[in-house]
XYZ file of C-alpha atoms in Angstrom:
567
model
C 96.791 115.778 83.881
C 100.408 116.913 83.451
C 102.095 115.767 86.632
C 103.905 112.855 84.997
C 105.247 115.198 82.326
C 106.663 117.482 84.986
C 108.118 114.500 86.790
C 109.962 113.224 83.756
C 111.290 116.673 82.919
C 112.587 116.986 86.462
C 114.257 113.613 86.301
C 115.836 114.345 82.937
C 117.178 117.639 84.231
C 119.037 116.009 87.082
C 120.141 112.448 86.367
C 118.788 108.956 86.124
C 117.837 107.058 89.254
C 120.536 104.482 88.575
C 123.365 107.044 88.705
C 125.846 106.795 91.532
C 126.097 109.510 94.163
C 129.431 110.641 92.726
C 127.530 111.966 89.721
C 126.320 114.878 91.823
C 129.844 116.331 91.826
C 129.569 116.679 88.050
C 126.191 118.343 88.413
C 127.748 120.936 90.661
C 130.481 121.823 88.175
C 128.967 121.259 84.739
C 126.988 124.395 83.754
C 124.834 122.270 81.443
C 123.498 120.294 84.413
C 121.345 121.491 87.271
C 123.152 123.363 90.038
C 123.465 122.180 93.617
C 121.080 124.837 94.845
C 118.326 123.458 92.599
C 118.748 119.726 93.272
C 116.290 117.941 95.521
C 115.378 114.387 96.442
C 111.780 115.097 95.530
C 112.571 114.863 91.818
C 113.814 111.331 92.342
C 111.134 110.341 94.841
C 108.286 110.821 92.376
C 109.567 107.967 90.253
C 109.406 105.584 93.230
C 105.821 106.667 93.882
C 104.769 105.890 90.316
C 106.814 103.022 88.950
C 105.695 100.158 91.258
C 102.043 100.869 90.482
C 102.117 102.133 86.886
C 104.828 100.276 84.978
C 105.473 100.457 81.257
C 103.108 98.606 78.951
C 105.066 95.348 78.744
C 104.915 94.762 82.501
C 101.420 96.196 82.899
C 100.122 93.705 80.370
C 102.087 90.616 81.350
C 102.259 91.040 85.117
C 99.020 92.821 85.981
C 96.487 91.667 83.452
C 97.687 88.211 82.438
C 98.403 87.166 86.003
C 97.208 89.042 89.069
C 94.027 90.686 87.768
C 92.915 87.336 86.405
C 93.961 85.342 89.455
C 91.822 87.825 91.383
C 88.887 86.743 89.208
C 88.314 90.246 87.935
C 89.204 89.746 84.266
C 89.083 86.794 81.877
C 90.251 85.830 78.381
C 89.281 83.075 76.007
C 86.260 84.297 74.078
C 85.669 83.333 70.462
C 88.239 85.250 68.414
C 90.498 85.909 71.401
C 94.171 85.156 70.868
C 94.469 83.156 74.088
C 92.648 80.577 76.148
C 91.736 81.642 79.668
C 94.306 79.098 80.852
C 96.956 81.676 79.966
C 98.758 82.507 83.195
C 97.480 79.367 84.883
C 99.727 77.404 82.546
C 103.273 78.485 83.320
C 104.951 80.572 80.648
C 108.433 81.782 81.455
C 108.156 85.031 79.487
C 104.977 86.152 81.199
C 106.077 85.243 84.719
C 109.512 86.773 84.185
C 107.848 90.101 83.429
C 106.469 90.262 86.957
C 109.756 89.195 88.575
C 111.798 91.590 86.450
C 109.434 94.455 87.288
C 109.848 94.124 91.048
C 113.471 93.048 91.042
C 114.286 95.912 88.683
C 113.156 98.450 91.278
C 115.666 97.392 93.936
C 118.309 99.824 92.699
C 115.832 102.694 92.763
C 114.843 101.970 96.351
C 118.448 101.570 97.494
C 119.545 104.786 95.797
C 116.795 106.844 97.429
C 117.500 105.405 100.847
C 121.160 106.365 100.454
C 120.353 109.815 99.060
C 118.148 110.752 102.008
C 119.907 109.042 104.922
C 122.380 110.897 107.199
C 125.373 111.882 105.087
C 123.497 111.287 101.836
C 123.434 113.687 98.903
C 119.934 114.847 99.910
C 120.024 114.144 103.614
C 116.577 114.697 105.118
C 115.188 112.552 107.931
C 111.585 113.258 106.971
C 112.019 112.526 103.279
C 113.880 109.387 104.318
C 110.807 108.383 106.346
C 108.617 108.644 103.246
C 111.127 106.521 101.315
C 110.981 103.897 104.090
C 107.181 103.805 103.804
C 107.333 103.423 100.028
C 109.996 100.741 100.410
C 107.733 98.944 102.861
C 104.746 98.866 100.545
C 106.922 97.823 97.621
C 108.329 94.865 99.575
C 104.854 93.900 100.801
C 103.704 93.624 97.190
C 106.908 91.853 96.194
C 106.848 89.185 98.897
C 103.097 88.612 98.622
C 103.601 87.839 94.937
C 106.527 85.395 95.191
C 106.907 84.491 98.868
C 110.502 84.278 100.049
C 112.598 86.961 98.344
C 115.955 88.662 98.980
C 115.384 91.262 101.682
C 117.769 91.625 104.619
C 120.949 91.440 102.524
C 119.717 93.504 99.567
C 120.680 96.827 101.120
C 123.516 95.552 103.295
C 126.538 97.807 103.804
C 128.631 94.816 102.764
C 127.242 95.070 99.216
C 126.380 91.385 98.946
C 126.033 90.408 95.297
C 124.142 87.156 95.917
C 121.659 87.921 98.712
C 119.835 85.208 100.596
C 116.072 84.779 100.408
C 114.372 85.700 103.693
C 111.297 84.003 105.110
C 108.041 85.884 104.789
C 107.781 86.037 108.549
C 111.127 87.830 108.787
C 110.263 90.108 105.870
C 106.969 91.079 107.487
C 108.694 91.797 110.786
C 111.347 93.851 109.001
C 108.751 95.872 107.104
C 106.770 96.607 110.255
C 109.998 97.725 111.982
C 110.672 100.120 109.088
C 107.108 101.451 109.280
C 107.497 102.053 113.013
C 110.779 103.888 112.429
C 109.219 106.043 109.714
C 106.214 106.963 111.861
C 108.471 107.825 114.788
C 110.609 110.053 112.569
C 107.584 111.887 111.194
C 106.142 112.565 114.636
C 104.014 115.719 114.463
C 105.683 117.109 111.350
C 103.414 118.009 108.447
C 105.963 118.486 105.659
C 109.507 117.488 104.786
C 110.718 121.096 104.871
C 110.531 124.371 103.012
C 111.148 125.255 99.354
C 113.133 122.492 97.651
C 112.941 120.348 100.784
C 109.137 120.234 100.549
C 107.892 117.311 98.478
C 104.876 119.343 97.408
C 103.363 118.421 94.033
C 106.158 115.939 93.364
C 104.411 113.769 95.924
C 101.749 112.551 93.481
C 99.923 110.687 96.248
C 99.616 113.038 99.216
C 101.088 116.347 98.056
C 103.760 116.271 100.762
C 101.336 115.820 103.687
C 103.399 113.810 106.174
C 100.518 113.084 108.536
C 98.707 111.280 105.743
C 101.874 109.315 105.041
C 102.002 108.432 108.737
C 98.416 107.165 108.641
C 99.244 105.291 105.420
C 102.138 103.579 107.221
C 99.959 102.610 110.170
C 97.224 101.233 107.886
C 99.788 99.164 105.991
C 101.068 97.890 109.335
C 97.537 96.857 110.330
C 96.919 95.104 107.005
C 100.143 93.106 107.212
C 99.618 92.191 110.858
C 96.074 91.026 110.141
C 97.366 88.952 107.232
C 100.089 87.373 109.376
C 97.675 86.631 112.214
C 97.389 82.889 112.709
C 100.253 81.941 110.378
C 102.662 79.260 111.568
C 105.174 80.715 114.031
C 103.537 84.135 114.126
C 104.909 85.921 117.176
C 104.331 89.572 116.326
C 100.911 90.144 114.766
C 98.906 90.631 117.958
C 101.142 93.381 119.318
C 101.326 95.024 115.882
C 97.529 94.947 115.566
C 97.126 96.460 119.036
C 99.598 99.228 118.228
C 98.031 99.997 114.854
C 94.491 100.145 116.228
C 95.631 102.513 118.986
C 97.011 105.038 116.474
C 95.400 107.043 113.647
C 94.600 105.130 110.451
C 93.546 106.329 107.015
C 90.127 107.951 107.267
C 87.572 109.620 104.991
C 88.959 110.948 101.730
C 92.507 109.747 102.421
C 92.885 106.893 99.951
C 96.359 106.727 98.453
C 95.678 107.035 94.727
C 97.654 108.057 91.666
C 95.770 109.852 88.946
C 96.473 108.202 85.608
C 98.110 110.366 82.983
C 96.075 110.041 79.787
C 98.647 111.719 77.579
C 102.090 110.318 78.306
C 103.456 107.453 76.215
C 102.212 103.976 77.097
C 105.763 102.713 76.707
C 106.705 104.677 79.827
C 103.517 104.612 81.899
C 100.763 102.289 80.834
C 97.073 101.825 81.587
C 94.544 99.118 80.828
C 93.389 101.252 77.910
C 96.752 100.963 76.161
C 96.366 97.222 75.916
C 92.651 97.322 75.169
C 92.850 99.815 72.302
C 96.246 99.017 70.824
C 96.409 95.233 70.824
C 93.324 94.756 68.669
C 90.111 92.813 69.197
C 91.968 89.542 69.709
C 93.204 90.758 73.088
C 89.905 92.049 74.452
C 88.930 90.647 77.800
C 85.729 90.209 79.746
C 84.903 90.758 83.425
C 84.818 87.772 85.785
C 81.605 86.056 86.794
C 82.003 86.346 90.583
C 82.577 90.090 90.435
C 79.632 90.785 88.121
C 77.385 88.492 90.174
C 78.157 90.250 93.455
C 77.591 93.687 91.946
C 74.448 92.814 89.982
C 72.722 90.610 92.554
C 73.214 93.136 95.352
C 72.238 96.280 93.424
C 75.722 97.617 93.979
C 75.972 101.130 92.490
C 79.524 100.365 91.333
C 78.156 98.009 88.667
C 78.092 100.579 85.862
C 81.286 102.184 87.156
C 83.103 98.861 86.882
C 81.621 97.257 83.769
C 79.628 97.705 80.582
C 76.652 95.414 79.954
C 77.107 92.624 77.428
C 77.087 93.926 73.857
C 74.508 91.328 72.846
C 73.542 90.371 69.296
C 72.689 87.160 67.491
C 75.117 84.258 67.642
C 75.214 80.780 66.178
C 76.888 78.048 68.214
C 77.833 75.260 65.836
C 78.265 71.679 66.947
C 81.448 70.203 65.451
C 81.157 67.036 63.432
C 82.150 63.798 65.109
C 84.689 63.038 62.386
C 86.511 66.343 62.879
C 86.255 66.711 66.662
C 84.786 63.764 68.543
C 85.240 65.325 71.981
C 83.736 68.639 70.896
C 80.809 66.791 69.345
C 80.198 64.682 72.439
C 80.530 67.592 74.893
C 78.532 70.134 72.886
C 75.304 69.506 74.858
C 77.088 69.745 78.222
C 79.020 72.878 77.301
C 76.060 74.709 75.780
C 73.843 73.746 78.723
C 76.552 75.207 80.974
C 76.223 78.504 79.084
C 72.439 78.428 79.214
C 72.509 77.852 82.958
C 74.936 80.756 83.320
C 72.555 83.037 81.410
C 69.578 81.906 83.496
C 71.388 82.375 86.792
C 72.359 85.873 85.646
C 68.712 86.736 84.968
C 69.616 87.473 81.351
C 67.175 88.302 78.580
C 67.795 86.016 75.593
C 66.281 83.490 73.217
C 67.737 80.019 72.752
C 66.874 78.146 69.565
C 68.322 74.627 69.696
C 68.378 73.239 66.165
C 70.376 70.129 66.969
C 73.516 70.749 64.942
C 73.547 74.376 65.991
C 72.038 76.734 68.553
C 71.042 80.298 67.703
C 71.257 82.678 70.651
C 69.828 86.169 70.485
C 70.449 88.800 73.172
C 69.281 92.419 73.339
C 72.103 94.925 73.000
C 73.700 96.475 76.078
C 71.182 94.965 78.475
C 72.503 91.880 80.261
C 75.070 91.816 83.042
C 76.783 88.449 82.637
C 80.295 87.762 83.892
C 82.498 85.189 82.214
C 83.552 82.283 84.442
C 87.265 82.337 85.145
C 89.680 79.807 83.707
C 87.457 78.173 81.107
C 89.151 75.582 78.919
C 90.466 76.588 75.529
C 88.192 73.871 74.133
C 85.266 76.119 75.107
C 86.455 79.131 73.130
C 84.307 78.592 70.037
C 81.182 78.833 72.211
C 82.252 81.876 74.261
C 80.980 84.761 72.176
C 82.404 88.085 73.316
C 78.944 89.657 73.093
C 77.682 87.358 75.856
C 79.742 88.965 78.602
C 80.385 92.256 80.379
C 83.471 94.200 79.393
C 85.377 96.795 81.463
C 83.843 100.262 81.762
C 85.292 103.342 80.111
C 86.703 104.364 83.499
C 88.946 101.316 83.227
C 89.776 101.462 79.514
C 89.640 105.210 78.813
C 91.873 105.756 75.786
C 94.672 108.289 75.991
C 94.442 111.635 74.230
C 90.701 111.227 73.709
C 89.390 113.272 76.614
C 87.339 111.544 79.277
C 88.378 110.352 82.701
C 89.924 107.225 84.137
C 89.788 105.589 87.522
C 92.990 106.304 89.481
C 95.640 103.724 90.247
C 95.129 102.205 93.688
C 97.969 102.242 96.210
C 96.172 101.902 99.562
C 92.483 102.556 100.243
C 90.923 104.347 103.183
C 87.977 102.020 102.590
C 90.233 99.093 103.395
C 91.330 100.853 106.573
C 87.739 100.779 107.817
C 87.132 97.224 106.581
C 90.275 95.982 108.333
C 89.076 97.612 111.540
C 85.684 95.924 111.131
C 87.447 92.599 110.605
C 89.509 93.137 113.761
C 86.360 93.813 115.794
C 84.617 90.715 114.436
C 87.656 88.585 115.333
C 87.839 89.998 118.849
C 91.134 91.721 118.112
C 89.838 95.270 118.412
C 86.970 97.330 119.746
C 84.355 99.497 118.103
C 81.170 99.178 116.090
C 81.842 96.606 113.359
C 78.700 97.568 111.422
C 79.588 101.257 111.376
C 83.170 100.542 110.345
C 81.996 98.094 107.678
C 79.608 100.576 106.103
C 82.199 103.354 106.227
C 84.586 101.042 104.396
C 82.020 100.405 101.672
C 81.232 104.109 101.397
C 84.871 105.086 101.015
C 85.494 102.349 98.446
C 82.507 103.489 96.385
C 83.560 107.132 96.493
C 86.863 106.254 94.794
C 84.775 105.250 91.760
C 82.688 108.420 91.797
C 79.491 106.919 93.215
C 77.271 109.667 94.652
C 76.397 109.655 98.342
C 72.648 109.240 97.729
C 73.246 105.981 95.858
C 75.676 104.829 98.531
C 73.239 105.578 101.337
C 70.435 103.720 99.539
C 72.683 100.678 99.132
C 73.763 100.727 102.766
C 70.178 101.051 103.984
C 68.512 98.486 101.751
C 70.893 95.707 100.735
C 71.428 92.615 102.860
C 75.104 92.445 101.967
C 75.570 95.832 103.659
C 74.407 94.465 107.016
C 76.571 92.509 109.437
C 73.599 90.603 110.817
C 74.747 86.982 110.522
C 77.126 84.679 112.334
C 80.717 85.773 112.836
C 81.840 83.688 109.864
C 79.067 85.086 107.666
C 79.953 88.629 108.670
C 83.648 88.068 108.040
C 82.845 86.718 104.582
C 81.010 89.957 103.799
C 84.022 91.986 104.943
C 86.413 89.946 102.800
C 84.144 90.195 99.775
C 83.921 93.968 100.119
C 87.704 94.232 100.375
C 88.001 92.086 97.242
C 85.443 94.159 95.329
C 87.129 97.402 96.389
C 90.410 96.289 94.815
C 89.041 95.961 91.282
C 91.931 96.899 88.922
C 94.352 96.282 91.809
C 94.872 92.608 91.117
C 97.909 92.130 93.338
C 95.944 93.006 96.459
C 92.636 91.425 95.395
C 94.476 88.157 94.686
C 96.146 88.322 98.122
C 92.746 88.792 99.779
C 91.431 85.602 98.138
C 94.518 83.627 99.190
C 94.350 84.963 102.743
C 90.611 84.710 103.355
C 89.411 81.940 101.057
C 86.745 84.255 99.573
C 85.124 84.356 97.107
C 84.974 80.648 97.854
C 84.217 79.678 94.243
C 87.498 81.275 93.174
C 89.583 79.926 96.025
C 88.338 76.383 95.355
C 90.081 76.237 91.972
C 88.577 74.081 89.203
C 87.907 70.369 88.821
C 85.696 69.782 85.766
C 88.274 69.766 82.988
C 85.609 69.338 80.303
C 84.685 72.953 81.076
C 87.705 74.427 82.849
C 91.462 74.396 82.327
C 93.738 73.234 85.153
C 96.827 74.848 83.650
C 100.032 73.627 85.249
C 98.678 73.868 88.798
C 98.175 70.460 90.386
C 94.536 69.325 90.484
C 93.318 72.661 89.142
C 94.179 74.374 92.416
C 93.967 78.116 92.987
C 97.223 79.937 92.138
C 99.073 80.837 95.321
C 102.133 82.650 93.995
C 104.093 83.458 90.861
C 107.209 81.507 90.010
C 110.577 83.190 90.423
C 112.339 84.743 87.467
C 114.015 82.094 85.337
C 117.421 83.775 85.580
C 117.705 83.061 89.314
C 118.590 79.410 88.843
C 121.745 80.512 87.057
C 122.481 83.849 88.754
C 121.862 82.960 92.422
C 121.498 79.154 92.435
C 122.458 78.347 96.032
C 120.098 80.871 97.599
C 117.377 79.987 95.095
C 117.658 76.316 96.048
C 117.614 77.177 99.755
C 114.418 79.167 99.207
C 112.521 76.392 97.471
C 113.821 73.901 100.016
C 112.255 75.998 102.797
C 109.170 77.355 101.069
C 108.282 74.513 98.732
C 108.567 73.880 95.000
C 108.915 76.883 92.722
C 105.398 76.341 91.424
C 102.241 78.445 91.276
C 100.407 76.111 93.644
C 102.875 76.448 96.546
C 101.178 78.335 99.372
C 102.813 81.323 101.014
C 103.494 81.550 104.734
C 100.295 83.425 105.584
C 97.904 81.805 103.080
C 94.871 80.018 104.494
């Protein structure tokens, strides 16, 4: 897959995204730079399509994996031999949180530059390309605000060039994003491309190949998702009309998921994947897959199980009880902690032998047989008992190493499966019309197809599994919809985490933790579920007044402070 290579060559041939518009005069006169007849916004636009979703390794590791993918309950740390406890990320660490803030905040200049390039009078004036930029800006800000809450928004791109922008409320940000989406959809109208020749986004649009009608349906689906999320929040005065409008217009349908194929050749320092961390950090950084996710897949015969995870490696392990003189707490809690593991194995239907010899327990498991997920957020005091071979690890589709052949699951931007699931949710809540069961099953089918599940396996699942049927109470049916949305966003931790915060499902995740002899509370009060990431540490010095106004309105700059729309 060479599209990223072509993208970078195109960018290098023109200029960097941070260059000012005046730089184009030099391009037009310097024979060593590209000529005016060859310049196009599409070479710049590709970067904005890639960078928010596939950052360089530092941010991929610290923002995605350490925080959002683990808050989503999809991945866990803390096994024996792992460098970190699974409390990492739940206990505030300025360096790790700053990586997420710096990633999003660092893209503001890119977004602003592209808006200016493509607006009337801009260097690459094109109303239709500008509409695509507005849609990308909208999704970027949705991710940004749903990670931190109140953020600078209305004054970021002000004509007054405000250096210390205020933090806007999430309600106002949501309304502003939906207004931008409406403007973009209106501008696109019936157009199918941004123009001819250099004006056509074509292959430089790594998501939709320049198909404007798909971008229009993307925008409308994003509008529906945000309106559904805002529905019922304090002071909400726009979601119902936005939901009505979105449901009355075309949404993403079969085969229209917004995905970015991962490049398995380009340097991890520019564009990273899970595999870069998995293969290059060493065994001490290996992670397991979360219990809730494995349980839902395994217990419901979900055909995504082997697409998502590998069975536990198995083997023979000796769990040694510490001596009372060296570790009194570990000695006293050894029976409770090992019984916790044994219960986990039993509830997973695992094959194993358990030989309790008093001062030690010998556990033997067949290789590559059991599907056991590791509970999220286990205490670091449990690490010596958490053998890596006990638990499922990510599949090769997730951790496919670069330059080794093979395939990798694409990066998720927005799923057509979620479009159907959101419509099913709207029907169940009385906010829309249609057949909730049909929409629900179409959502599952589309989500499974992203992971290469064949239609025969999908159809068998939909016909035979109870979780595929909306045959319960409204609350029971809604729970199924939320769970399927959460499952579909595996490896898309930002969105999966938002689904848990918004819906309260899976309930065992949303409840947080309370037994600190087994679990780690981190720095979240009473072991609560993380609701947001803390702002970048530089803000208190660089924009103190607006920072203080934000926390005064939103609540303390802590991980446990709920966002405007959170349930």
